[in-house]
Amino acid sequence: MKNNIICFIAASVLLFFPALAGAQATVVRVDGQKVYLDTTSLNRSVQKGEIFKVILSSEKLVNPKTGKNLGDIYTYSPEGKIVEVQPMYAVGELPEKASASVGQEAVIEAAAPVYTRDADEDASSRQKIVYAPVEQEIISLTQADITAPGAQNFITLSADGKVTVWSRAGKDTLAEQLSYTVPSAKRAVTLSAAPVKEGGLAQIFVSVYDPSRSSVSALVLENENGALQETASLPYFVKELGCGKDKKIWAQKPFVSAARPGNAREVAYQNGKYTVQKDMFSTQRNWLTGLNRYDVENAGADNLIYTSSNGTVRLTLQNGKRAESKDLFAAAPNRVKYKQEIVKFYPSLQVFGPAGDATVAAVENTSKLGLLSETFGQYQSGKIHFLTFEKGRLSLQDTVNLDGVVYDTACSDRAVLAAEVLPDGSSSVVEIFK
């Protein structure tokens, strides 16, 4: 495992990839609410109960000033379920008489796989998948539709600045689809992805730091003709908050007060460029990694949850008071030297579930010999703790043990995502189901 100090980066990377025909299933027959789909072009097996939707139409999105093709906007049918699977086709059923036609394409979303725990695993009841290791030291990851609608690609950022888009190649293996390397003069910190543009696929945002200027910027990457290209930049630190379809991309001015950042504003795409909205929320001078917003206390509470400097997870209540976890969790393997200060970026906190009955997922990295660590190389393993707000306190409910150290986490519709960095420097992507 590498023993290095990661320099801070704020970069926004936009990724947009046109739909790949091989990643979709063609409609070959329509019979009332039933739609027959040719699945021979898919690179995985389809299962009963999976969700699908038919692409009814698409329209090119073009910048009227430059004439640049910005990709496609898709119109979909209502979601249906796969009810029958045959070797070369699947039958899906829509909730109403199909407006689909023969020859149209359909997107099938993979269902959460069935998982059986080994006898020697931790006692957590949560299902998880650990994908085969890849030769990268992954410091950030997320999930979004990048290569095609419904693709649910994993997107990772490595310590040496490589952005990689992965597809699921099998039960527990990943296949690289696209990649981009951050310029060597800049250092990568964190990665996010969500569809900021109207319609179509998601974009990727990468935060980067320029040590020579002690400045943060946001690189924006887009897929142009099958390759990721830098198309724009923003002078912000950028990070996603939320899970799956509810994710939004937020930006904050870095170093507003010494090594502290400013408040957060949502990133938008308007008039052919990326901007930030006027409305903001206070991060209490915390970086967007290591915090989240959610109705934890009750519906409409809009609580701020964050990792404090002493390692506890804290919840700001509506009455202005704070609740916190009894135990210390967080450790910060991702850090940079800004002027004379060390800036720590805590692993992201994921929050999900019903308003007023939410679950918080927080990282603990265990130091070697039980010592407090100031460098990444002294950590030896990680855990994901699941907490709920009860009787004025964030209480530990469940823990999932990992084999490696965790820089960052993300949240999909169905799972908390982490990448465990193993002792040999490789990494495994892990899905821990909600």
XYZ file of C-alpha atoms in Angstrom:
434
model
C 0.000 0.000 0.000
C 1.321 3.398 -0.845
C 2.318 5.754 1.959
C 1.690 9.121 0.435
C -0.002 12.428 1.190
C -2.686 13.245 -1.317
C -2.732 16.866 -2.386
C -6.122 18.573 -2.485
C -7.998 18.953 -5.721
C -11.273 20.533 -6.647
C -12.281 19.668 -10.125
C -15.556 19.116 -11.805
C -15.439 16.432 -14.432
C -18.310 16.030 -16.844
C -18.772 12.706 -18.570
C -21.393 12.124 -21.224
C -21.374 8.963 -23.326
C -23.797 8.170 -26.139
C -25.954 5.092 -25.714
C -24.287 1.881 -26.855
C -26.486 -0.389 -28.913
C -24.871 -3.484 -27.395
C -26.000 -2.424 -23.907
C -29.692 -2.374 -24.792
C -32.314 -4.957 -25.694
C -34.377 -4.602 -28.881
C -38.174 -4.873 -28.799
C -39.106 -7.746 -31.148
C -42.782 -8.179 -30.293
C -45.547 -6.248 -28.489
C -48.625 -8.042 -27.191
C -50.839 -5.770 -25.090
C -48.908 -4.982 -21.922
C -46.259 -7.591 -22.716
C -43.046 -6.629 -24.510
C -40.685 -9.268 -25.926
C -37.007 -8.272 -25.789
C -34.032 -9.722 -27.666
C -31.378 -10.110 -24.941
C -28.612 -11.696 -27.050
C -26.715 -8.379 -27.288
C -26.454 -7.943 -23.503
C -23.239 -8.858 -21.704
C -25.047 -10.343 -18.689
C -27.914 -12.625 -17.807
C -31.364 -11.108 -17.274
C -33.344 -12.129 -14.178
C -37.078 -12.228 -13.434
C -38.206 -9.200 -11.446
C -35.723 -6.784 -12.994
C -36.983 -3.347 -14.043
C -37.037 -2.229 -17.664
C -38.248 0.739 -19.691
C -38.546 1.270 -23.430
C -36.869 4.230 -25.135
C -39.841 5.703 -27.004
C -37.947 8.518 -28.701
C -34.726 10.486 -28.606
C -33.805 13.976 -29.645
C -30.427 15.559 -30.312
C -29.514 18.348 -27.888
C -27.568 21.020 -29.791
C -26.083 24.288 -28.551
C -27.762 26.881 -30.825
C -24.795 29.238 -30.587
C -21.969 26.810 -31.343
C -23.835 24.017 -33.130
C -22.142 21.534 -30.788
C -23.926 18.211 -30.314
C -24.434 17.784 -26.549
C -25.890 14.270 -26.774
C -29.400 12.838 -26.747
C -32.517 13.496 -24.668
C -34.546 10.307 -24.134
C -38.272 9.767 -23.599
C -39.160 6.510 -21.813
C -42.185 4.324 -21.268
C -43.423 3.712 -17.701
C -41.268 1.183 -15.832
C -42.187 -2.481 -16.181
C -40.901 -5.785 -14.795
C -39.335 -8.815 -16.468
C -41.776 -11.701 -15.951
C -40.197 -14.449 -18.076
C -36.631 -15.235 -19.151
C -35.634 -17.515 -22.033
C -32.119 -18.253 -23.378
C -32.323 -15.605 -26.124
C -35.167 -13.309 -25.095
C -37.063 -11.965 -22.102
C -40.692 -10.969 -21.643
C -41.453 -7.770 -19.791
C -44.819 -6.500 -18.594
C -45.676 -2.801 -18.505
C -48.244 -1.333 -16.066
C -50.503 -0.293 -18.943
C -50.983 -1.113 -22.614
C -47.625 -0.571 -24.232
C -46.951 2.399 -26.474
C -43.765 0.582 -27.458
C -43.133 -0.548 -31.010
C -41.113 -3.326 -32.580
C -37.581 -2.150 -33.291
C -37.312 0.237 -30.347
C -34.632 -0.243 -27.691
C -35.245 -1.062 -24.022
C -33.052 -0.565 -20.967
C -33.019 -3.322 -18.323
C -31.787 -2.401 -14.845
C -29.922 -5.127 -13.004
C -31.557 -6.278 -9.788
C -29.683 -6.573 -6.507
C -28.027 -9.997 -6.654
C -28.793 -12.768 -4.209
C -25.972 -13.093 -1.727
C -25.084 -15.810 0.787
C -22.650 -14.992 3.577
C -19.684 -17.241 4.241
C -19.431 -18.757 7.691
C -16.314 -16.730 8.579
C -17.793 -13.342 7.648
C -18.767 -10.651 10.122
C -22.118 -10.980 11.858
C -23.806 -8.162 9.939
C -27.076 -9.161 8.327
C -26.479 -6.824 5.389
C -25.824 -8.426 2.060
C -22.751 -7.326 0.146
C -20.835 -8.004 -3.044
C -17.058 -7.643 -3.194
C -15.873 -7.299 -6.791
C -12.562 -8.777 -7.922
C -9.622 -6.425 -7.186
C -8.379 -3.991 -9.838
C -4.833 -2.643 -10.059
C -5.671 0.818 -8.734
C -5.536 2.567 -5.373
C -9.097 3.915 -5.449
C -9.633 7.106 -3.455
C -13.208 7.890 -4.557
C -16.064 6.194 -6.394
C -19.699 6.540 -7.388
C -22.335 4.963 -9.633
C -24.275 6.471 -12.534
C -25.469 5.776 -16.079
C -22.443 6.701 -18.199
C -22.191 4.291 -21.127
C -25.948 3.839 -21.659
C -29.288 4.445 -19.912
C -29.652 1.871 -17.145
C -25.984 0.824 -17.333
C -25.369 1.620 -13.644
C -21.653 2.036 -14.251
C -19.181 2.257 -11.404
C -16.902 5.295 -11.770
C -13.658 5.381 -9.775
C -10.814 7.817 -9.130
C -7.345 6.485 -8.330
C -4.578 8.068 -6.266
C -2.599 8.762 -9.451
C -5.525 10.684 -10.989
C -7.085 8.085 -13.280
C -10.855 8.314 -13.784
C -12.255 4.933 -14.863
C -15.758 3.949 -15.976
C -16.528 0.261 -15.322
C -19.267 -2.137 -16.346
C -20.173 -5.370 -14.611
C -18.488 -8.106 -16.635
C -19.821 -10.981 -14.574
C -21.095 -11.966 -11.148
C -18.282 -10.222 -9.285
C -15.909 -8.756 -11.903
C -15.587 -5.327 -13.511
C -14.559 -4.417 -17.065
C -13.007 -1.048 -17.935
C -15.014 0.913 -20.517
C -13.616 4.464 -20.502
C -10.795 6.321 -18.777
C -9.211 9.733 -18.389
C -6.083 10.815 -16.492
C -5.958 14.116 -14.627
C -2.965 16.260 -15.733
C 0.114 15.449 -13.641
C 0.424 19.047 -12.361
C -2.871 18.612 -10.508
C -3.761 16.215 -7.714
C -7.097 14.423 -7.538
C -9.182 14.378 -4.348
C -12.734 13.175 -4.981
C -15.192 12.189 -7.693
C -18.958 12.514 -8.253
C -21.460 11.775 -11.027
C -25.075 12.741 -11.702
C -27.149 13.999 -14.683
C -26.827 17.776 -14.290
C -27.807 18.339 -17.928
C -31.456 17.886 -18.865
C -32.248 14.338 -19.970
C -29.828 11.693 -21.156
C -26.871 10.319 -19.251
C -24.909 11.421 -16.180
C -21.879 13.670 -16.021
C -18.736 13.078 -13.928
C -17.220 15.703 -11.613
C -13.682 15.404 -10.239
C -12.214 17.729 -7.613
C -8.528 18.623 -8.154
C -5.837 20.743 -6.455
C -3.045 22.721 -8.124
C -0.124 22.780 -5.625
C 1.803 25.391 -7.607
C -1.052 27.879 -7.200
C -2.538 26.562 -3.946
C -5.870 26.654 -5.760
C -8.880 24.465 -6.357
C -10.639 24.038 -9.671
C -13.252 21.740 -11.133
C -12.393 19.851 -14.313
C -15.392 18.945 -16.457
C -15.071 15.855 -18.638
C -17.421 14.730 -21.385
C -17.484 11.702 -23.605
C -16.899 12.870 -27.144
C -16.907 10.131 -29.773
C -16.037 7.439 -27.242
C -13.279 9.319 -25.366
C -13.376 11.445 -22.232
C -12.357 15.029 -22.946
C -11.993 18.052 -20.649
C -14.647 20.556 -21.770
C -14.932 23.083 -18.923
C -13.718 24.020 -15.434
C -15.223 25.572 -12.305
C -13.427 27.372 -9.444
C -15.111 25.204 -6.811
C -14.747 22.088 -4.710
C -17.447 19.727 -5.994
C -19.146 16.720 -4.367
C -22.388 14.744 -4.720
C -24.925 14.391 -1.921
C -27.803 11.909 -1.944
C -28.487 8.420 -3.272
C -29.167 7.158 -6.790
C -31.795 9.153 -8.649
C -31.960 11.681 -5.797
C -28.299 12.687 -6.046
C -27.384 16.303 -6.651
C -24.026 17.925 -7.272
C -22.919 20.659 -4.849
C -20.050 23.144 -5.011
C -18.339 25.309 -2.422
C -15.676 27.996 -2.525
C -12.466 26.538 -1.085
C -10.222 28.202 1.499
C -12.717 30.930 2.445
C -11.327 31.032 5.992
C -7.733 29.780 5.988
C -8.048 26.060 5.172
C -11.837 26.134 5.681
C -14.332 26.169 2.790
C -17.495 28.224 2.292
C -21.180 27.358 1.984
C -22.578 24.988 -0.658
C -24.578 25.790 -3.777
C -26.121 23.322 -6.222
C -24.422 22.947 -9.607
C -26.682 23.590 -12.606
C -26.288 23.616 -16.381
C -27.836 26.721 -17.924
C -27.407 28.532 -21.238
C -24.766 26.072 -22.375
C -22.492 26.266 -19.316
C -22.101 25.050 -15.748
C -23.112 27.488 -13.029
C -24.054 27.424 -9.344
C -27.490 28.350 -8.017
C -28.091 31.359 -5.757
C -29.660 29.330 -2.939
C -27.145 27.855 -0.519
C -26.847 25.906 2.702
C -24.293 26.355 5.456
C -21.690 23.602 5.749
C -20.457 25.123 9.030
C -17.038 25.408 7.366
C -16.872 21.647 6.735
C -15.776 20.257 3.388
C -18.493 18.566 1.331
C -16.774 15.250 1.957
C -17.680 14.060 5.420
C -21.108 15.695 5.549
C -24.652 15.297 4.268
C -28.174 16.796 4.546
C -31.253 14.737 5.320
C -34.526 14.695 7.284
C -33.036 12.505 10.016
C -34.816 14.036 13.011
C -38.274 14.184 11.391
C -39.902 15.049 8.070
C -38.836 18.531 6.990
C -35.978 18.772 9.510
C -33.252 19.083 6.834
C -30.576 18.145 9.368
C -26.859 18.597 8.731
C -24.820 15.455 9.483
C -21.048 15.757 9.536
C -17.805 14.308 10.841
C -16.284 16.442 13.584
C -12.550 17.036 13.930
C -12.346 14.565 16.842
C -13.860 11.765 14.761
C -17.431 11.644 16.074
C -20.415 11.876 13.736
C -22.603 14.850 14.657
C -26.185 15.776 13.812
C -27.370 19.403 14.013
C -30.905 19.430 15.451
C -33.712 21.866 14.686
C -33.407 23.460 18.125
C -29.763 24.286 17.402
C -28.376 21.569 19.665
C -26.290 18.629 18.489
C -26.567 14.897 18.750
C -23.494 12.774 18.187
C -22.276 9.207 18.039
C -20.989 7.744 21.268
C -17.983 6.168 19.575
C -15.226 7.648 17.427
C -15.357 6.545 13.818
C -13.790 8.682 11.146
C -10.221 8.706 9.990
C -8.940 10.714 7.049
C -6.544 8.890 4.734
C -7.183 11.532 2.049
C -5.407 14.762 2.948
C -3.328 17.522 1.367
C -0.859 20.146 2.415
C -2.283 23.620 1.830
C 0.358 26.261 2.609
C 1.322 25.447 6.212
C -1.759 23.380 7.074
C -2.794 19.768 6.535
C -6.326 19.632 5.136
C -8.216 16.416 5.923
C -11.025 15.084 3.741
C -13.119 12.652 5.724
C -14.879 9.769 3.929
C -18.366 10.747 2.788
C -21.358 10.081 5.062
C -24.286 8.326 3.355
C -27.849 8.823 4.637
C -30.944 6.954 3.423
C -34.361 5.682 4.468
C -37.670 7.292 5.506
C -37.700 10.854 6.836
C -37.479 10.701 10.616
C -36.240 7.109 10.512
C -33.076 7.445 8.467
C -29.864 5.424 8.578
C -26.401 6.992 8.482
C -23.457 5.019 7.052
C -20.079 6.173 8.422
C -16.519 4.922 7.861
C -14.016 3.788 10.458
C -10.430 3.134 9.373
C -8.424 1.137 11.904
C -4.848 2.277 12.562
C -1.980 -0.161 12.838
C -1.094 -1.020 16.448
C -4.113 0.994 17.549
C -2.212 4.278 17.128
C -3.692 7.526 15.891
C -2.528 7.873 12.317
C -1.242 10.961 10.528
C -0.429 9.218 7.251
C -2.413 6.835 5.088
C 0.175 4.042 5.281
C -0.528 3.456 8.978
C -4.139 2.340 8.412
C -4.728 -1.376 8.027
C -8.484 -1.996 7.567
C -11.875 -0.324 7.377
C -15.464 -0.724 8.510
C -18.833 0.767 7.573
C -21.001 1.568 10.606
C -24.770 2.038 10.291
C -26.364 4.426 12.818
C -29.868 5.697 13.592
C -31.065 8.719 15.575
C -32.706 7.526 18.786
C -33.364 9.298 22.105
C -31.227 12.266 21.210
C -28.203 10.229 20.151
C -26.808 8.647 16.997
C -26.774 4.978 18.004
C -24.789 2.195 16.360
C -27.064 -0.470 14.841
C -24.850 -2.531 12.565
C -21.254 -2.832 11.316
C -19.832 -4.326 8.120
C -16.132 -5.222 8.239
C -13.925 -4.732 5.187
C -10.514 -6.144 4.301
C -8.955 -2.834 3.273
C -8.859 0.893 4.003
C -11.643 3.199 2.752
C -10.971 6.681 1.371
C -14.556 7.502 0.428
C -18.071 6.110 0.012
C -21.065 6.734 -2.264
C -24.745 5.806 -2.351
C -26.847 4.186 -5.079
C -30.583 3.422 -5.065
C -29.918 0.011 -3.559
C -26.571 0.068 -1.764
C -23.799 1.954 0.006
C -20.659 1.821 -2.149
C -17.073 1.665 -0.923
C -13.691 0.787 -2.363
C -11.398 -1.099 -0.005
C -7.700 -0.460 -0.684
C -5.881 -3.721 0.014
C -2.329 -4.115 1.428
C -0.847 -4.706 -2.047
C -2.222 -1.374 -3.352
C -5.046 -2.895 -5.407
C -8.705 -2.112 -4.646
C -12.018 -3.923 -4.551
C -15.341 -2.169 -5.107
C -17.899 -3.238 -2.472
C -21.690 -2.912 -2.571
C -23.357 -3.106 0.863
C -27.088 -3.396 0.346
C -29.482 -1.215 2.322
